[in-house]
PDB file of C-alpha atoms and ligand atoms in Angstrom:
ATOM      1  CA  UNK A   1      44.082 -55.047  10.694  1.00 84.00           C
ATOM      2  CA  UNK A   2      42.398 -52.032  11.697  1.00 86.00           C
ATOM      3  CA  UNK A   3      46.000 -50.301  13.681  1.00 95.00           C
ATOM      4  CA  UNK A   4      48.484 -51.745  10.865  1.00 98.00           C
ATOM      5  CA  UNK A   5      49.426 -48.249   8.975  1.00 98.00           C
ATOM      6  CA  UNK A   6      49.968 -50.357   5.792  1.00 98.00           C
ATOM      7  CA  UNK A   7      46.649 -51.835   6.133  1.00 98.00           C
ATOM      8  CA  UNK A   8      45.268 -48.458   6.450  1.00 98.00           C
ATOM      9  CA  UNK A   9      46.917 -47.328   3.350  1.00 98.00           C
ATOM     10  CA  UNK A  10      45.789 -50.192   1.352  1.00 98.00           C
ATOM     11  CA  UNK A  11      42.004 -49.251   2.379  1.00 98.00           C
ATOM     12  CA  UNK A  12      42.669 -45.637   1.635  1.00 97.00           C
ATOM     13  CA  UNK A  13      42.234 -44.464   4.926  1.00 97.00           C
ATOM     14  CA  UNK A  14      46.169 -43.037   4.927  1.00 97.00           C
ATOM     15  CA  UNK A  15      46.877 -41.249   1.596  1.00 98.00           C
ATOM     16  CA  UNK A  16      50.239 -42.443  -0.132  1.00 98.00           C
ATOM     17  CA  UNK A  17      51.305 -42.431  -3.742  1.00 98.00           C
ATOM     18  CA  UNK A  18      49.944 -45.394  -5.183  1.00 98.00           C
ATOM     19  CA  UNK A  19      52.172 -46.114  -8.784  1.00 98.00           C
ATOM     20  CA  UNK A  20      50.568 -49.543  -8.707  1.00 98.00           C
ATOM     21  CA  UNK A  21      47.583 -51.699  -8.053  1.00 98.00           C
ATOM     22  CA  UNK A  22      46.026 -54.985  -8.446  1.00 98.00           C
ATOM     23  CA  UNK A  23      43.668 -57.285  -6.803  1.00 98.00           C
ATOM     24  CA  UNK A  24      46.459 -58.781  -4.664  1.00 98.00           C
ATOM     25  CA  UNK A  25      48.655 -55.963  -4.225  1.00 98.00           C
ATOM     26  CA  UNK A  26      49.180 -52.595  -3.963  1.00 98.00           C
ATOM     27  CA  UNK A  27      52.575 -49.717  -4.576  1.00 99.00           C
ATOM     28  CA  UNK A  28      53.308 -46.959  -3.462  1.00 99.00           C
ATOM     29  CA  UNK A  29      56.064 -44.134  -3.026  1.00 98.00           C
ATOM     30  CA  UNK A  30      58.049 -44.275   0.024  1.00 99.00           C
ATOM     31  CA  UNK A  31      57.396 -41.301   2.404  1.00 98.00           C
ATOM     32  CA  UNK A  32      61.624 -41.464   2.771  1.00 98.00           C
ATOM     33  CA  UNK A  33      63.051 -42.423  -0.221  1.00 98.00           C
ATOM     34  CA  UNK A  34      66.528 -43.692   0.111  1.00 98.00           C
ATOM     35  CA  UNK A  35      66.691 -43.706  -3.759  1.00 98.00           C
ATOM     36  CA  UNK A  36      65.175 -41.516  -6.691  1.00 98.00           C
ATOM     37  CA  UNK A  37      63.090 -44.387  -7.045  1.00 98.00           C
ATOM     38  CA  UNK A  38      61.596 -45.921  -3.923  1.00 98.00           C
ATOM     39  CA  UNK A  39      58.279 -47.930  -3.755  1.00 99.00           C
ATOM     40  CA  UNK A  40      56.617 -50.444  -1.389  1.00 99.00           C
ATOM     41  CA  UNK A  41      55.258 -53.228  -2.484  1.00 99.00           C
ATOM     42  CA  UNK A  42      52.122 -54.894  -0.369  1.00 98.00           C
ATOM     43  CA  UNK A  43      50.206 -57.403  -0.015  1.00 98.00           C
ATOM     44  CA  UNK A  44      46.470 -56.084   0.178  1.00 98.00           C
ATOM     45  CA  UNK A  45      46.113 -58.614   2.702  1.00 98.00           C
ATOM     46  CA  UNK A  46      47.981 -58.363   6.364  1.00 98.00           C
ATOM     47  CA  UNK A  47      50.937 -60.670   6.869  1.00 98.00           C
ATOM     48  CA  UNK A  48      53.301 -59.364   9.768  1.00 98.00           C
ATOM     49  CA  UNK A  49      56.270 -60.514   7.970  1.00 97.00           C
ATOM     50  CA  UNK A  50      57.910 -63.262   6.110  1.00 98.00           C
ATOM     51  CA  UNK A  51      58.180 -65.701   9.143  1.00 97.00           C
ATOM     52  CA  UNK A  52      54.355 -65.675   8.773  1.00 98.00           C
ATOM     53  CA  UNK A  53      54.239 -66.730   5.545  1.00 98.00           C
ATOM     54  CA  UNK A  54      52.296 -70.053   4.657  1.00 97.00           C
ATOM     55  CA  UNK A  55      52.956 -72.401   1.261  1.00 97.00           C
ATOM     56  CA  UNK A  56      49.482 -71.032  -0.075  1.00 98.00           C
ATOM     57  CA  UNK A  57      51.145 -67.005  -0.130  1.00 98.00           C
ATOM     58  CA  UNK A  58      53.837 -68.215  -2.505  1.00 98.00           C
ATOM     59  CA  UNK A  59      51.732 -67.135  -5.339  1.00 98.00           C
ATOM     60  CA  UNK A  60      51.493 -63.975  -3.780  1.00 98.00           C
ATOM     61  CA  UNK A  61      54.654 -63.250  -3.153  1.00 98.00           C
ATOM     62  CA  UNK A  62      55.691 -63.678  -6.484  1.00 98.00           C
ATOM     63  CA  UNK A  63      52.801 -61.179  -7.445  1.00 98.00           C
ATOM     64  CA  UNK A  64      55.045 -58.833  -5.023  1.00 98.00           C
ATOM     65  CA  UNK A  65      58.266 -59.461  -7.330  1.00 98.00           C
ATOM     66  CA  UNK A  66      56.787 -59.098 -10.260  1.00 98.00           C
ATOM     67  CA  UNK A  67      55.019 -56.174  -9.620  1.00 98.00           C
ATOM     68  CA  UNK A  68      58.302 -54.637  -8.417  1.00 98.00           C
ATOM     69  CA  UNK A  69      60.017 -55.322 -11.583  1.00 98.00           C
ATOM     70  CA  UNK A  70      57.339 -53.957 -13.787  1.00 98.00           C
ATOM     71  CA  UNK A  71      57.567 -50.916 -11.782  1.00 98.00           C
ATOM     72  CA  UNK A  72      61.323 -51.206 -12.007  1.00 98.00           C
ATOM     73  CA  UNK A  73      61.244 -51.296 -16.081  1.00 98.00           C
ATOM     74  CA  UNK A  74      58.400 -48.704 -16.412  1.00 98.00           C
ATOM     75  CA  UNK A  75      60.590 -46.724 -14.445  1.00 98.00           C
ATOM     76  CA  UNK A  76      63.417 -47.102 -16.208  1.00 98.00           C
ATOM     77  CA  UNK A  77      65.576 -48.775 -14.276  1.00 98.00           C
ATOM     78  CA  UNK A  78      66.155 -52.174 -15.687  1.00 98.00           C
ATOM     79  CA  UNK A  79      68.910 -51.923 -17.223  1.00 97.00           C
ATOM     80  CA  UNK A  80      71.444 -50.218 -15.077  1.00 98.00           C
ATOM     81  CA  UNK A  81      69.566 -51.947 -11.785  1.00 98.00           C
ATOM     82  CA  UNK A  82      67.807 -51.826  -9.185  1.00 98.00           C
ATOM     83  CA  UNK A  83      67.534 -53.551  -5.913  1.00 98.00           C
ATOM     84  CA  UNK A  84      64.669 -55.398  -4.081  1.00 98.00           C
ATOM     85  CA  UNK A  85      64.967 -55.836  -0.311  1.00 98.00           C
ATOM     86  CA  UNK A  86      62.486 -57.557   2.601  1.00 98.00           C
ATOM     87  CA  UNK A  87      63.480 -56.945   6.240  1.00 98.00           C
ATOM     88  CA  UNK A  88      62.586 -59.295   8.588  1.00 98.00           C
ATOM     89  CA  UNK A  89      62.563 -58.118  12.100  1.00 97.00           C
ATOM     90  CA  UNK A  90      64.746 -56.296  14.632  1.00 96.00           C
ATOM     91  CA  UNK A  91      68.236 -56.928  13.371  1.00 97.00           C
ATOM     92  CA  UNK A  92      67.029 -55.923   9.827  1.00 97.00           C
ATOM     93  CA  UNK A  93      65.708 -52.687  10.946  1.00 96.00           C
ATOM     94  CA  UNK A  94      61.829 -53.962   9.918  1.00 98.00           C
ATOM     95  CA  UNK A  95      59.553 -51.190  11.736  1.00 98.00           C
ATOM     96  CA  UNK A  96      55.909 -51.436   9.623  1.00 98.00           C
ATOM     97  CA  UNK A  97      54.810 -55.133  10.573  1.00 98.00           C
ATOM     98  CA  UNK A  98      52.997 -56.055   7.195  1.00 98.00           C
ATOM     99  CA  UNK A  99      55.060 -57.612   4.803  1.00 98.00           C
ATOM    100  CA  UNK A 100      56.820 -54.929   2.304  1.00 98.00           C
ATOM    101  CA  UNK A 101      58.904 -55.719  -0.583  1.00 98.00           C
ATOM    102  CA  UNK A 102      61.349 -52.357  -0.835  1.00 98.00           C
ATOM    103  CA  UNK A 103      62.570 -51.288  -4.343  1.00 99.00           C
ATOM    104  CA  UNK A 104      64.860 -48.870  -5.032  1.00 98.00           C
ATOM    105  CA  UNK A 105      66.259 -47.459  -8.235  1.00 98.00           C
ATOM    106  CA  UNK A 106      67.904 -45.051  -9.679  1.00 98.00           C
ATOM    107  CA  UNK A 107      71.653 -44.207  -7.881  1.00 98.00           C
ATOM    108  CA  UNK A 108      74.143 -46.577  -7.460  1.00 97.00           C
ATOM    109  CA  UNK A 109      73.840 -48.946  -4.162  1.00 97.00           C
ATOM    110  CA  UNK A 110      76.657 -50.335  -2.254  1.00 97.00           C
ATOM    111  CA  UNK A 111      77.365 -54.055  -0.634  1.00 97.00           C
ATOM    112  CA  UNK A 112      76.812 -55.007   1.539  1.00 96.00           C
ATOM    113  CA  UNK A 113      74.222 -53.227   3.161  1.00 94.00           C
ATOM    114  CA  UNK A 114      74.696 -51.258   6.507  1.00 86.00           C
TER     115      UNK A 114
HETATM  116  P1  LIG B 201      60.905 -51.235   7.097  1.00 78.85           P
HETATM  117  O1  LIG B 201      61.846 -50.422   7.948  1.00 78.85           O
HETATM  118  O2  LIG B 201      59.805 -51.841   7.946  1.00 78.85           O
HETATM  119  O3  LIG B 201      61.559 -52.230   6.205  1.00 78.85           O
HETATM  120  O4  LIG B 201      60.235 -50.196   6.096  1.00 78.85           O
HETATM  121  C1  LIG B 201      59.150 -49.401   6.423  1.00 78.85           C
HETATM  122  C2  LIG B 201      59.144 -48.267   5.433  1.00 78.85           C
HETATM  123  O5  LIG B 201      57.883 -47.614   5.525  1.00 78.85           O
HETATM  124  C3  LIG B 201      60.218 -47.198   5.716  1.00 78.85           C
HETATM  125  O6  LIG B 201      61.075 -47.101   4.595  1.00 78.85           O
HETATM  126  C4  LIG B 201      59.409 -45.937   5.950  1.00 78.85           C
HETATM  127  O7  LIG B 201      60.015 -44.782   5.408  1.00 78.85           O
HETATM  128  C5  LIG B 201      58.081 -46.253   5.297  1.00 78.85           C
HETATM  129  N1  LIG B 201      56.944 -45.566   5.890  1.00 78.85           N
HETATM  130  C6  LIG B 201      56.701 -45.416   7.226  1.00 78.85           C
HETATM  131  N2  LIG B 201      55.549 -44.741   7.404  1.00 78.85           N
HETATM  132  C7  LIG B 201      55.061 -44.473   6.161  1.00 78.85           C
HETATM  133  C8  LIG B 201      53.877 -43.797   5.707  1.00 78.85           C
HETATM  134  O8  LIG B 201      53.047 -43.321   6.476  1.00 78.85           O
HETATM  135  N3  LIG B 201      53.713 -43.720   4.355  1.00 78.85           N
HETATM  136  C9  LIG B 201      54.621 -44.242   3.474  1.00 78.85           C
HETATM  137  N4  LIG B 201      54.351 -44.080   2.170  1.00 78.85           N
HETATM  138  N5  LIG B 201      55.732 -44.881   3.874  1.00 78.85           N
HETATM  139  C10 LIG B 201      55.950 -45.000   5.199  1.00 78.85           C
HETATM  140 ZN1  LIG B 202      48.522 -54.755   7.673  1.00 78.85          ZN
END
């Protein structure tokens, strides 16, 4: 989607710190990390968000996860935690329509979430 900024950064047409890449997805740094560690996870291709996800992206989202942890563990993080989080929509404060999968690491998080 040519005005989605997440699409943009997946084509390399908005720089961002990429710490991860494969043919479905791609990571990259947060430009306001809430945490010493905090990456996006995408999907290459545009979904607006989770309520637009079909049974044939379950394989992809599970790419997301699993990149997240890998990126979690090389990170260091595995141990003492980390947390994954999806916003959907207004009340979750979602404001980049293309599905992201947040991870942050590295500091202690409370619960619930504000
Ligand atoms: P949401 O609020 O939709 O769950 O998360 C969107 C995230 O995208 C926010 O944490 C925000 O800081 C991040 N973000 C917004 N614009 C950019 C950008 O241009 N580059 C990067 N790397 N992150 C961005
Ligand atoms: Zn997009």
């Amino acid at each position: 989607m040519a005005d989605c900024l997440f699409c943009r950064i997946v084509a390399g047409e908005i720089p961002a710190t990429i710490v991860y890449q494969n043919d479905q997805v791609v990571a990259f740094r947060d430009i306001t990390p809430q945490a010493p560690t905090h990456v996006l996870v995408v999907p290459r291709r545009h979904i607006a968000s989770l309520s637009d996800l079909a049974p044939g992206d379950d394989a992809l989202v599970g790419e997301m996860v699993r990149a997240a942890a890998g990126i979690a563990k090389e990170a260091g993080h595995a141990d003492r935690g980390y947390r994954t989080v999806f916003n959907t929509n207004a009340d979750a404060g979602q404001t980049v329509f293309h599905i992201h999968l947040h991870l942050l690491g590295g500091r202690k998080m409370g619960w619930p979430p504000g």
